[in-house]
Coordinates of C-alpha atoms and ligand atoms in Angstrom, one line a residue:
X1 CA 2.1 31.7 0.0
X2 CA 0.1 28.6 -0.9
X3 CA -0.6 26.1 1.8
X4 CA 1.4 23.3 1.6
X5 CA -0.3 19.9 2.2
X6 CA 1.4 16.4 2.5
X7 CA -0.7 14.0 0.0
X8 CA -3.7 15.6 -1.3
X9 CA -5.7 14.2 -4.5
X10 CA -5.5 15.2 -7.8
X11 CA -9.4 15.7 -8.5
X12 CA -10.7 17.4 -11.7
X13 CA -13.7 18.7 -13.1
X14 CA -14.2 15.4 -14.5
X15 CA -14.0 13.3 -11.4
X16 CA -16.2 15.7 -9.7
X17 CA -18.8 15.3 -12.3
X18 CA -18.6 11.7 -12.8
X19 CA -19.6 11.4 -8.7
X20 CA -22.2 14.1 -9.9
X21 CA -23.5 11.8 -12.4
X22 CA -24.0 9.2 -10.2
X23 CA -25.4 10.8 -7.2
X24 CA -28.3 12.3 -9.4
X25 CA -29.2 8.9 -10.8
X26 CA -30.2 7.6 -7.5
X27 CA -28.1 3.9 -8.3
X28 CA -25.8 4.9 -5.5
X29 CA -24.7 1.0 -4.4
X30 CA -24.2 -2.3 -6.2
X31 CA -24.4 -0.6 -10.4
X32 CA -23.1 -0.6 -13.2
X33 CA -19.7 2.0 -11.9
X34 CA -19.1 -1.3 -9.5
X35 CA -18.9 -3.7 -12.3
X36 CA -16.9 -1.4 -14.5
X37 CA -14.5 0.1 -11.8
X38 CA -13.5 -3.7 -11.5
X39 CA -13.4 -5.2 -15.2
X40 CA -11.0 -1.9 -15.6
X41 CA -8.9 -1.8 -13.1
X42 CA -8.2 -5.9 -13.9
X43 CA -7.5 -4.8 -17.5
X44 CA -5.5 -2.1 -16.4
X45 CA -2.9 -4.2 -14.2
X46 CA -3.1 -7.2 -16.5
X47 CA -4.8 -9.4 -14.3
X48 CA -8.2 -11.8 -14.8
X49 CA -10.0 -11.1 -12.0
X50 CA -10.9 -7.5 -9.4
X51 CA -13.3 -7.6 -6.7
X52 CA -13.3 -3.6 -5.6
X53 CA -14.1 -2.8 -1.7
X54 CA -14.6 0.1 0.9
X55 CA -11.3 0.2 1.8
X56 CA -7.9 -1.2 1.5
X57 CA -7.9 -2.9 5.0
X58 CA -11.1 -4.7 4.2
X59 CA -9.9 -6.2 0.8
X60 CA -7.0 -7.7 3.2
X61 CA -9.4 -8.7 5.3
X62 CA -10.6 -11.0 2.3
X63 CA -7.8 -12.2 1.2
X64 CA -6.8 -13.6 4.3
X65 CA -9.8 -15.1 4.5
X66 CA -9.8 -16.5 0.9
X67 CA -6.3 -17.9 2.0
X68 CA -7.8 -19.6 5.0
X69 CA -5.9 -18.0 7.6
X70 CA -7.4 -19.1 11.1
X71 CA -6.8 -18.6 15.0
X72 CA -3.4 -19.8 15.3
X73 CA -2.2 -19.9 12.4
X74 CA 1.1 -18.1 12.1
X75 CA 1.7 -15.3 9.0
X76 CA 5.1 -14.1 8.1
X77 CA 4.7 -10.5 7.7
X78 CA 7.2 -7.2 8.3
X79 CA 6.9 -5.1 11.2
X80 CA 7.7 -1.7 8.6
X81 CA 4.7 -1.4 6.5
X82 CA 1.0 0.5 7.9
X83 CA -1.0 -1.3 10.8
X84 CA -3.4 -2.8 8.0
X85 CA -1.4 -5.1 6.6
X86 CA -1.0 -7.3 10.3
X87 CA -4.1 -6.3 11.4
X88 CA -6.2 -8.0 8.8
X89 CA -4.7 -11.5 10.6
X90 CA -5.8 -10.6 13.2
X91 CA -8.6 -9.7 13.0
X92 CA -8.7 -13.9 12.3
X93 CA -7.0 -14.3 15.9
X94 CA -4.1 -15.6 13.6
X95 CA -0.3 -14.5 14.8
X96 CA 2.3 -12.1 13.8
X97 CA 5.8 -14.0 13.1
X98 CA 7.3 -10.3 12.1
X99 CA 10.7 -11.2 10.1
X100 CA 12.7 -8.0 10.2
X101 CA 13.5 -6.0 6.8
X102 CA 16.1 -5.4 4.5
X103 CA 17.7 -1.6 5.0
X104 CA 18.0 -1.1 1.5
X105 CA 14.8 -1.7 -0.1
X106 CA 12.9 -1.3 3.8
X107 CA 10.8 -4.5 2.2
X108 CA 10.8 -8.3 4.3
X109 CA 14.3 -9.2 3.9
X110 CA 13.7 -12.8 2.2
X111 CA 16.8 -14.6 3.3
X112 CA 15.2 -14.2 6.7
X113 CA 11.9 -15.3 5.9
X114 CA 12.7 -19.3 5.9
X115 CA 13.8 -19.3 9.3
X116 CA 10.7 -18.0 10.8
X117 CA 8.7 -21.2 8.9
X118 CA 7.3 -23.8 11.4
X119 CA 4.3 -26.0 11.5
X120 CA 1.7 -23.1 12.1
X121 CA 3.0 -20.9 9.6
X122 CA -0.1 -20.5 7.1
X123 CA 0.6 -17.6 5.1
X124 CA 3.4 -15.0 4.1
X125 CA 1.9 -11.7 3.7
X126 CA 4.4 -9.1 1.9
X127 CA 3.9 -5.3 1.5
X128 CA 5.2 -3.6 -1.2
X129 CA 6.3 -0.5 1.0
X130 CA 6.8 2.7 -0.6
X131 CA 5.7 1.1 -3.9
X132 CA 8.9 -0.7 -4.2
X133 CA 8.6 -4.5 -5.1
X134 CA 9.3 -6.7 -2.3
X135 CA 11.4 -10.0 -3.3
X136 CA 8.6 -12.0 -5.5
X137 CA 10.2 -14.6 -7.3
X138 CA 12.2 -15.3 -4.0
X139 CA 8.8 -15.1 -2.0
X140 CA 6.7 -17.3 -4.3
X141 CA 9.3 -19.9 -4.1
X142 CA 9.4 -20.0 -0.6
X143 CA 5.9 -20.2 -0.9
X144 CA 5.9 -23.3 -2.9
X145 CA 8.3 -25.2 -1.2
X146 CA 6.9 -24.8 2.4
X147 CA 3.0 -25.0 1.1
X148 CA 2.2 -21.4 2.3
X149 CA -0.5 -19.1 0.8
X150 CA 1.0 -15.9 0.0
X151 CA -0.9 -12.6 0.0
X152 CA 0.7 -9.4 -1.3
X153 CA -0.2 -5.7 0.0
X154 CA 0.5 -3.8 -2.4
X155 CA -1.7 -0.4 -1.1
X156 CA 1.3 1.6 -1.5
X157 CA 2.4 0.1 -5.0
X158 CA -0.5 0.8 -7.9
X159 CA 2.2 0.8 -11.0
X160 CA 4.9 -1.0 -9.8
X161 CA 6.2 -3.4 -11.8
X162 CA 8.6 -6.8 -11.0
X163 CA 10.2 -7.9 -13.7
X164 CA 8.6 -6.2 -16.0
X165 CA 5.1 -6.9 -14.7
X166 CA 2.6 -4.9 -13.1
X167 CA 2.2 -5.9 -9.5
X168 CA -1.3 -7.0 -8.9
X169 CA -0.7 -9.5 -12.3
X170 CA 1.4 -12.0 -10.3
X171 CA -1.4 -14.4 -9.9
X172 CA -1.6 -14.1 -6.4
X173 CA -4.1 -12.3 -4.6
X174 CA -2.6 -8.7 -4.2
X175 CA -4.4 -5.7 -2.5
X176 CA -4.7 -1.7 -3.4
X177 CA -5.7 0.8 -1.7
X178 CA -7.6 4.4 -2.8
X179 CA -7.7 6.6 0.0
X180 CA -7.0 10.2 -0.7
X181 CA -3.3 10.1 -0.5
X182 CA -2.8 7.1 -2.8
X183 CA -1.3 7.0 -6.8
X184 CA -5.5 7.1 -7.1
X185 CA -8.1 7.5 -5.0
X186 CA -11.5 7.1 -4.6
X187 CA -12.4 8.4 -1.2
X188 CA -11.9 5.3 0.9
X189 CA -11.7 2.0 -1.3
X190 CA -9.9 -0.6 -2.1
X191 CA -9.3 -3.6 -4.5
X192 CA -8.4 -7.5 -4.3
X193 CA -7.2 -8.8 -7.5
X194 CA -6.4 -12.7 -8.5
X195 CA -5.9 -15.0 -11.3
X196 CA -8.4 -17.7 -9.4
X197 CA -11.8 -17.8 -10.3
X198 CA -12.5 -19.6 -6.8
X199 CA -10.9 -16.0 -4.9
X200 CA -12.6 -14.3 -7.0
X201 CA -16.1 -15.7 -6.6
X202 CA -15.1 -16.3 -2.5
X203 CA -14.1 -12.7 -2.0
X204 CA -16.7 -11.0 -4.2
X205 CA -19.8 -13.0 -2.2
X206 CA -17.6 -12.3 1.2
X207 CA -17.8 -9.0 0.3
X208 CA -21.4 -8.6 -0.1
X209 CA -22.8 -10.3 2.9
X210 CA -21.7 -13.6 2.3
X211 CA -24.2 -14.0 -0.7
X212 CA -23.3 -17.0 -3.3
X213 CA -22.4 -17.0 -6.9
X214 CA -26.1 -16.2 -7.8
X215 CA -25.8 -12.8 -5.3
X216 CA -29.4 -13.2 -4.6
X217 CA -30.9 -11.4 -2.3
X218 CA -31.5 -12.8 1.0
X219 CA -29.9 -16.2 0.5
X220 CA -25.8 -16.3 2.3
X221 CA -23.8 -18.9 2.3
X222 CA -21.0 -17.9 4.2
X223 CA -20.2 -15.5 7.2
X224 CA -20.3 -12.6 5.4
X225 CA -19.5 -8.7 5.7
X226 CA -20.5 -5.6 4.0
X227 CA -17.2 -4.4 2.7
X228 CA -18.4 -3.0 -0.8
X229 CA -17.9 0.1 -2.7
X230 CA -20.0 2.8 -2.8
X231 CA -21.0 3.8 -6.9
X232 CA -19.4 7.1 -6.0
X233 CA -16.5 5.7 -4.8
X234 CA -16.4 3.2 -8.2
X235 CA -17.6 6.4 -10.7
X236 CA -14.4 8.2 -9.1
X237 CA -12.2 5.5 -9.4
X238 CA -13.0 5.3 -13.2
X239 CA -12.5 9.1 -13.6
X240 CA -8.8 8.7 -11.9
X241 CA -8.0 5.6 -13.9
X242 CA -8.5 7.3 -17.1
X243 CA -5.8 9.6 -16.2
X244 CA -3.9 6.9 -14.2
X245 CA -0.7 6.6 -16.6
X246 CA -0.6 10.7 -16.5
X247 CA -0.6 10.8 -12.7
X248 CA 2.5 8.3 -12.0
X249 CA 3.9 10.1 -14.6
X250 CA 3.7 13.1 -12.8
X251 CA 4.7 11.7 -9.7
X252 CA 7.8 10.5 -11.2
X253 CA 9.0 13.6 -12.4
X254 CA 8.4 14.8 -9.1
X255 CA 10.4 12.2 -7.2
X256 CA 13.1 13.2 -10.1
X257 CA 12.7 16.9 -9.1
X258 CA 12.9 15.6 -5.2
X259 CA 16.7 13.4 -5.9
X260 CA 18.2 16.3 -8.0
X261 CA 17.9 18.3 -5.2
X262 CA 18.4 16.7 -2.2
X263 CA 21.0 14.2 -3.3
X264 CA 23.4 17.6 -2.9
X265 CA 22.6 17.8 0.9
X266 CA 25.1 16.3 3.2
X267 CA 22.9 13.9 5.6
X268 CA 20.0 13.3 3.3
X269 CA 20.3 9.9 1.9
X270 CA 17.6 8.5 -0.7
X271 CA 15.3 5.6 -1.4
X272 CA 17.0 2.7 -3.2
X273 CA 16.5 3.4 -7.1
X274 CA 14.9 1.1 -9.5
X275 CA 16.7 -1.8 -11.4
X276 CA 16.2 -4.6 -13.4
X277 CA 13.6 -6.5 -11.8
X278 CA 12.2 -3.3 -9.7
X279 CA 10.0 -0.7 -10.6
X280 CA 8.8 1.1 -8.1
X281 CA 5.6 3.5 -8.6
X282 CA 6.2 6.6 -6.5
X283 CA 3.2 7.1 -3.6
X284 CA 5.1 8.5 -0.9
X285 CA 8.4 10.6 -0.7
X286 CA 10.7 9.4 1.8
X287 CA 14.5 10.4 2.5
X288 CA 16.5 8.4 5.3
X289 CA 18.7 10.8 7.9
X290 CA 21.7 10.2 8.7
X291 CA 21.8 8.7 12.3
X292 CA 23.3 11.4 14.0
X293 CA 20.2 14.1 12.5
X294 CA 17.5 14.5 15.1
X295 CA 14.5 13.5 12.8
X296 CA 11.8 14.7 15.2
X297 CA 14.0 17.9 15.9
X298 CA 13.9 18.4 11.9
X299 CA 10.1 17.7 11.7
X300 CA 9.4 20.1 13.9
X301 CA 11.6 22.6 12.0
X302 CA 9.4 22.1 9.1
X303 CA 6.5 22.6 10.0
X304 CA 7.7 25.9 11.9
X305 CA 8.2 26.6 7.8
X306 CA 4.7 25.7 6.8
X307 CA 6.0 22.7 5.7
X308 CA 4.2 19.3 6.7
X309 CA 6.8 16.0 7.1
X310 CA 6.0 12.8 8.9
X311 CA 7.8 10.3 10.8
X312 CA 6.8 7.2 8.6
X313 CA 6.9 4.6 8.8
X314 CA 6.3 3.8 12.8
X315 CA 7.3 -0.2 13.8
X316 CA 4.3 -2.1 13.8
X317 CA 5.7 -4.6 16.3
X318 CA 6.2 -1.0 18.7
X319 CA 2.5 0.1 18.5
X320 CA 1.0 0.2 21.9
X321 CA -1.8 -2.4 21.0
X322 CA 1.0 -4.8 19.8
X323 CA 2.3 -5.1 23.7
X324 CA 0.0 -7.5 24.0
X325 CA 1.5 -9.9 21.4
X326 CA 4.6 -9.6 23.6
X327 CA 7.0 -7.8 20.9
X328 CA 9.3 -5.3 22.8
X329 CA 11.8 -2.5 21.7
X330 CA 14.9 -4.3 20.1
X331 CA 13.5 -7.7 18.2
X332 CA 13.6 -6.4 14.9
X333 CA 16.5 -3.6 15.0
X334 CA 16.8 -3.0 11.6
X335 CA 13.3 -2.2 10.9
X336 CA 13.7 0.0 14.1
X337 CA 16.3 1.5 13.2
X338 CA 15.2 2.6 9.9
X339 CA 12.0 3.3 11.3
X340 CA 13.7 6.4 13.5
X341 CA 15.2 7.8 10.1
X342 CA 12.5 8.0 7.7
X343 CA 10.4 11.0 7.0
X344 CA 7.6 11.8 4.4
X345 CA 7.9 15.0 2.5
X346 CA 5.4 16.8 0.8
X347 CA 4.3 14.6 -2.1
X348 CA 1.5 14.3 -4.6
X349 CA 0.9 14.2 -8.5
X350 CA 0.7 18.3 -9.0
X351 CA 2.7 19.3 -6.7
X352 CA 5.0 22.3 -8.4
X353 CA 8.7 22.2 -8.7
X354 CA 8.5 25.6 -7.2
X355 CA 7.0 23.6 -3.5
X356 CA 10.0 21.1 -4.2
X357 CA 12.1 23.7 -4.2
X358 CA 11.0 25.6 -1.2
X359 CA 11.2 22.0 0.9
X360 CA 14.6 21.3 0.1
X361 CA 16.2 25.1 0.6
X362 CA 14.4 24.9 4.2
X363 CA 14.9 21.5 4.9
X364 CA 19.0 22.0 3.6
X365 CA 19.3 24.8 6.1
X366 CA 17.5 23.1 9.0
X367 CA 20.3 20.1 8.9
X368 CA 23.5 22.4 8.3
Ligands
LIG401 C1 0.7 -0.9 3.2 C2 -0.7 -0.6 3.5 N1 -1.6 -1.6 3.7 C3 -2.9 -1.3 3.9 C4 -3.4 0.0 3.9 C5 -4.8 0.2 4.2 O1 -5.6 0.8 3.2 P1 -6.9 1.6 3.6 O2 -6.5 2.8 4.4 O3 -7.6 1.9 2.3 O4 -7.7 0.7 4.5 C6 -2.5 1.0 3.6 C7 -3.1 2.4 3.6 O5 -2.4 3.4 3.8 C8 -1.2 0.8 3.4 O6 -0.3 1.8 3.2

C-alpha cells in the first residue's frame, strides 16, 4: 500500500517547471516572480496592498513591528494557535496577555478579550486557527474603542471568508503562510497584506534590509532584516495560485468525505461547521475525542496502521520556553482542555477517498 503522509503539497509538472524557469535565468532574488507573486495574491484576496516574505513567522514579525509593538507592551493573543503567532512579540520583548478560547470555534473567545485590556495593552493579535474565522467584527470593535492595533494570523486560513469576505481583505494587516503543508505553498514563505500604503511601504523596506521607498542599494533607513522571498519561492507561489480555487475545492470535498464518515463513530466529535458569517477554508483535519478516549493511546494505534495523526494543537502558554513567562498548567483550561483532545488526520488537496476511508475503518476500530 501507498505511504500515507499527513500534509504533503500538491506540486505539478507546472510548478516544477515554473521553479525550472527561474533557476535557469540566473534572477534568483528580488525579480519580476517577486513583484508578481505579490500584485496576485493582493488581487486574489481582494486586498490593495502584499508584501511576500521567507516565511510566515517573519511576515508577523513585520507586522508587529509596523503596529509598533515594543518591550512592554502587552498583546492579547490565544494560547491555542502555532508558537509563531506569540513568538513574533516577542521577539519585540513585548508580553503575552493569553485570553483563553472559545471550545466551539477553538478561536480567542471575544467576550473575554475586554477584560484582559489595561494600560500596556498595544495590540490584539488573532489567529484564524484551523482556517476558521476568529470573531472580526467583535475584534475590530474592541479594537477601536480601546485604541489597539490589531494584527490577524491568518497562516492557517488562505480562503476563508467573514461575512462574505476573504480574510486577508479586512483592511487590517493579516499574515499567510506557504510552507509545505498549507492550502498553497511555496517552500517556506509567507505574505503580509494591508489596505495602508504606510504598512505597506514600512513592511516591504523592513523586509529588505531596512531600505526606503527608493529601495536603493546601500542607503537604510530603518533597522532592517532580510526576510524576503526567494524568486523560486515567488515563481512557485504563482504556479499554485493559478490552481488555488481548484485546491480548496479539493480540500473541501475532502473534509466532506472526512464528516460523512466519522460523524457515524461514537466518540468522534467534529469541527464547528460554517455559518453565516464563517467560512472556514479547510488546512488541517481535526476531530475532537471524547474525554474519556486516550488521544495519545489512539495516536499511537495509528501509526501502528501506517497511519500518521498528531496531537495539535499543543498550549502555547505550556511550551517549556514559555515557563519563563510564568504561565503554569491550569490558567487557561479551556484551551487546555481542548488542546488534550484534538488530533490531525491525514489531510491534503489529493488525498483519495480510498486513504479517507482506510483512516476512518482503523481509527473506528481503534476507539470501540
Ligand atoms: C497560526 C500560524 N501562525 C504562524 C505560522 C508560521 O508560519 P511559517 O511556518 O511559515 O513561519 C504558522 C505555520 O504553521 C501557523 O500555523
Amino acid at each position: 500500500m501507498r505511504k500515507i503522509l499527513l500534509g504533503p503539497p500538491s506540486i505539478t509538472n507546472d510548478d516544477v517547471q515554473a521553479v525550472a524557469r527561474v533557476v535557469k535565468s540566473g534572477n534568483l532574488s528580488l525579480g519580476e516572480e517577486t513583484v508578481k507573486f505579490e500584485l496576485e495574491m493582493a488581487r486574489w484576496l481582494g486586498v490593495k496592498y502584499a508584501v511576500a516574505t521567507s516565511s510566515g513567522t517573519t511576515a508577523l514579525h513585520l507586522a508587529v513591528i509596523a503596529g509598533q509593538v515594543q518591550a512592554g507592551d502587552e498583546v492579547i493573543t490565544t494560547p491555542f494557535s502555532f508558537v509563531a503567532s506569540t513568538n513574533c512579540f516577542l521577539y519585540e520583548k513585548a508580553v503575552p496577555k493569553f485570553v483563553d478560547i472559545d471550545s466551539k470555534t477553538l478561536n480567542i473567545d471575544v467576550n473575554k478579550i475586554e477584560k484582559a485590556i489595561t494600560k500596556k495593552t498595544k495590540a490584539i493579535l488573532a489567529v484564524d486557527v484551523f482556517g476558521y474565522p476568529a470573531e472580526w467584527k467583535q475584534i475590530i470593535q474592541i479594537a477601536k474603542k480601546h485604541n489597539l492595533k490589531i494584527i490577524e494570523d491568518a497562516a492557517e486560513a488562505l480562503g476563508a471568508k467573514y461575512q462574505g469576505k476573504k480574510l486577508g481583505s479586512l483592511g487590517h494587516p493579516t499574515v499567510f503562510a506557504f510552507y509545505p503543508n498549507k492550502q498553497m505553498t511555496t517552500g517556506e514563505g509567507g505574505l503580509l497584506t494591508t489596505n495602508d500604503k504606510k504598512i505597506y511601504e514600512l513592511t516591504k523596506g523592513l523586509a529588505n534590509q531596512g531600505r526606503g521607498k527608493d529601495m536603493q542599494w546601500l542607503k537604510h533607513e530603518y533597522l532592517g532584516y532580510n526576510y524576503r522571498i526567494t524568486e523560486m519561492a515567488a515563481a512557485l507561489g504563482r504556479s499554485q495560485l493559478k490552481r488555488l480555487d481548484q485546491l480548496l475545492a479539493l480540500r473541501l470535498q475532502a473534509a466532506q468525505w472526512y464528516k460523512e464518515r466519522l460523524s457515524k463513530i461514537p466518540g468522534v466529535n467534529l469541527l464547528k461547521t460554517d455559518d453565516k458569517n464563517h467560512q472556514r477554508s479547510w488546512f488541517v483535519y481535526v476531530i475532537k475525542l471524547d474525554k474519556q478516549i486516550n488521544r495519545d493511546q489512539v495516536i499511537i494505534e495509528l501509526s501502528n496502521k501506517g497511519i500518521p495523526a498528531k496531537a495539535y494543537l499543543p498550549a502555547i502558554h505550556l511550551q517549556p520556553y514559555m515557563k519563563t513567562y510564568g504561565f503554569k498548567p491550569g490558567d487557561f483550561p479551556i484551551c487546555e482542555a481542548e488542546s488534550k483532545r484534538t488530533l490531525a488526520l491525514p489531510f491534503y488537496s489529493d488525498i483519495p477517498e480510498s486513504t479517507i476511508d482506510f483512516v476512518c475503518n482503523k481509527l473506528a476500530k481503534i476507539i470501540k
